[in-house]
């Protein structure tokens, strides 16, 4: 990718510059994007395709992005819409059937314990409906302020808070049920 | 507005562990970056063609306006001097002056011609990426954003159809994508889906031929190894 060059927006070389900056952003945040897709319930075999779809939308909307603002909420908003769009086409969403060991977490092995915890979180998230799940992930995992969440997901602030409260109750209930082996 | 209560400590602990997530595999990252670069290259090719198309259309439009103006003026003058015959073509030297250097001898793409009709056979690949006399996409830069959304929506439809086993529907979406976006950003993905759909329908010979054409068009595609693996004839 070529370096940034100060040219008129409509010239072919300026398009290459936007390509470069957009690609660089995609490359830098690729792990975050894929993790976001997993948190939104995308299966492993679909991660690559959905990431590509997000990139294409990101490129199309790159001029709308204000670089003075953090990229992750903007990227999350696009990922959410891509996943929601595909769900509407498939008309079904199945909770992730991750193998979550029941009962207490494993012994003192910290890495194993962390992996167990992450699997539990992903599985519990899949039991929260997607629109509420998105708010929960952005607020309680990504620690994004609600005002920025509302902008990224095009929600009224009140709706954002309402979804968060309900999502937390659903998430907590799912964690308890998964630990008991009820799912 | 009532702010949400703090999370219970146990849940907060769980979510904190999820914040510290592992990286994706190097293979997945490499494939994703390659596909992204390919999409940008495809789009740049379409942008360059559109840029040329717009320039040629402007030249053609200018020539037509000049021609009509000349005929109109000559006709107007003819009302007063009926014995003078009005030229109905531009002198060649004027045409040369209007066109930029080199453009007079350059082949003019048939920009107003219809796009080549895609064969109904689902095994036919789209038009090659580089041809001198191809027709060009009809979308202008003004509505390129809408075109991208449409293109993506079509491909998502095809992908969802393949995922759910509706391979005939997938081929319909693939055919529509090929007709509307013969040189779109997603050609590579489209042709890979075509192979999958044909295999799903048991049309193995067609799938194999589509795979061969995929290899010719996209020899460095990250999707190629999988396509070759699935279309390899059984020993």
PDB file of C-alpha atoms in Angstrom, chain A residues 66-127:
ATOM      1  CA  UNK A  66     -13.709  10.511  12.086  1.00  0.00           C
ATOM      2  CA  UNK A  67     -10.113   9.482  12.859  1.00  0.00           C
ATOM      3  CA  UNK A  68     -10.111  11.588  16.037  1.00  0.00           C
ATOM      4  CA  UNK A  69     -12.550   9.094  17.568  1.00  0.00           C
ATOM      5  CA  UNK A  70     -11.673   5.535  18.626  1.00  0.00           C
ATOM      6  CA  UNK A  71     -11.981   3.028  15.817  1.00  0.00           C
ATOM      7  CA  UNK A  72     -13.236   0.040  17.791  1.00  0.00           C
ATOM      8  CA  UNK A  73     -16.795   1.287  18.444  1.00  0.00           C
ATOM      9  CA  UNK A  74     -17.107   2.214  14.751  1.00  0.00           C
ATOM     10  CA  UNK A  75     -15.822  -1.199  13.718  1.00  0.00           C
ATOM     11  CA  UNK A  76     -18.147  -2.880  16.203  1.00  0.00           C
ATOM     12  CA  UNK A  77     -21.139  -1.087  14.700  1.00  0.00           C
ATOM     13  CA  UNK A  78     -20.274  -2.390  11.250  1.00  0.00           C
ATOM     14  CA  UNK A  79     -19.650  -5.927  12.529  1.00  0.00           C
ATOM     15  CA  UNK A  80     -22.988  -5.909  14.330  1.00  0.00           C
ATOM     16  CA  UNK A  81     -24.829  -4.885  11.178  1.00  0.00           C
ATOM     17  CA  UNK A  82     -23.062  -7.509   9.066  1.00  0.00           C
ATOM     18  CA  UNK A  83     -23.933 -10.245  11.559  1.00  0.00           C
ATOM     19  CA  UNK A  84     -27.516  -9.009  11.961  1.00  0.00           C
ATOM     20  CA  UNK A  85     -27.952  -8.885   8.207  1.00  0.00           C
ATOM     21  CA  UNK A  86     -26.782 -12.450   7.792  1.00  0.00           C
ATOM     22  CA  UNK A  87     -29.011 -13.616  10.639  1.00  0.00           C
ATOM     23  CA  UNK A  88     -32.029 -12.055   8.967  1.00  0.00           C
ATOM     24  CA  UNK A  89     -31.247 -14.033   5.829  1.00  0.00           C
ATOM     25  CA  UNK A  90     -30.758 -17.264   7.712  1.00  0.00           C
ATOM     26  CA  UNK A  91     -33.800 -16.527   9.912  1.00  0.00           C
ATOM     27  CA  UNK A  92     -32.405 -18.511  12.793  1.00  0.00           C
ATOM     28  CA  UNK A  93     -29.787 -18.207  15.451  1.00  0.00           C
ATOM     29  CA  UNK A  94     -28.605 -21.205  17.372  1.00  0.00           C
ATOM     30  CA  UNK A  95     -26.863 -20.777  20.700  1.00  0.00           C
ATOM     31  CA  UNK A  96     -23.228 -21.775  20.608  1.00  0.00           C
ATOM     32  CA  UNK A  97     -22.838 -25.368  21.670  1.00  0.00           C
ATOM     33  CA  UNK A  98     -19.441 -24.914  23.170  1.00  0.00           C
ATOM     34  CA  UNK A  99     -18.260 -27.609  25.468  1.00  0.00           C
ATOM     35  CA  UNK A 100     -18.321 -25.878  28.816  1.00  0.00           C
ATOM     36  CA  UNK A 101     -17.123 -28.108  31.649  1.00  0.00           C
ATOM     37  CA  UNK A 102     -19.701 -28.127  34.387  1.00  0.00           C
ATOM     38  CA  UNK A 103     -19.150 -27.292  38.005  1.00  0.00           C
ATOM     39  CA  UNK A 104     -16.201 -25.390  39.356  1.00  0.00           C
ATOM     40  CA  UNK A 105     -13.421 -24.147  37.148  1.00  0.00           C
ATOM     41  CA  UNK A 106     -10.326 -26.347  36.853  1.00  0.00           C
ATOM     42  CA  UNK A 107      -7.459 -26.183  39.310  1.00  0.00           C
ATOM     43  CA  UNK A 108      -4.636 -23.742  39.665  1.00  0.00           C
ATOM     44  CA  UNK A 109      -3.599 -23.729  35.975  1.00  0.00           C
ATOM     45  CA  UNK A 110      -4.252 -20.075  35.181  1.00  0.00           C
ATOM     46  CA  UNK A 111      -4.225 -20.405  31.411  1.00  0.00           C
ATOM     47  CA  UNK A 112      -6.696 -23.261  31.522  1.00  0.00           C
ATOM     48  CA  UNK A 113      -8.874 -21.373  33.948  1.00  0.00           C
ATOM     49  CA  UNK A 114      -8.890 -18.322  31.698  1.00  0.00           C
ATOM     50  CA  UNK A 115      -9.765 -20.422  28.666  1.00  0.00           C
ATOM     51  CA  UNK A 116     -12.576 -22.051  30.595  1.00  0.00           C
ATOM     52  CA  UNK A 117     -13.872 -18.626  31.607  1.00  0.00           C
ATOM     53  CA  UNK A 118     -13.771 -17.316  28.028  1.00  0.00           C
ATOM     54  CA  UNK A 119     -15.658 -20.359  26.728  1.00  0.00           C
ATOM     55  CA  UNK A 120     -18.263 -19.857  29.423  1.00  0.00           C
ATOM     56  CA  UNK A 121     -18.646 -16.197  28.497  1.00  0.00           C
ATOM     57  CA  UNK A 122     -19.043 -16.900  24.770  1.00  0.00           C
ATOM     58  CA  UNK A 123     -21.566 -19.616  25.415  1.00  0.00           C
ATOM     59  CA  UNK A 124     -23.571 -17.501  27.856  1.00  0.00           C
ATOM     60  CA  UNK A 125     -23.511 -14.570  25.429  1.00  0.00           C
ATOM     61  CA  UNK A 126     -25.069 -16.749  22.756  1.00  0.00           C
ATOM     62  CA  UNK A 127     -28.152 -17.060  24.961  1.00  0.00           C
TER      63      UNK A 127
END
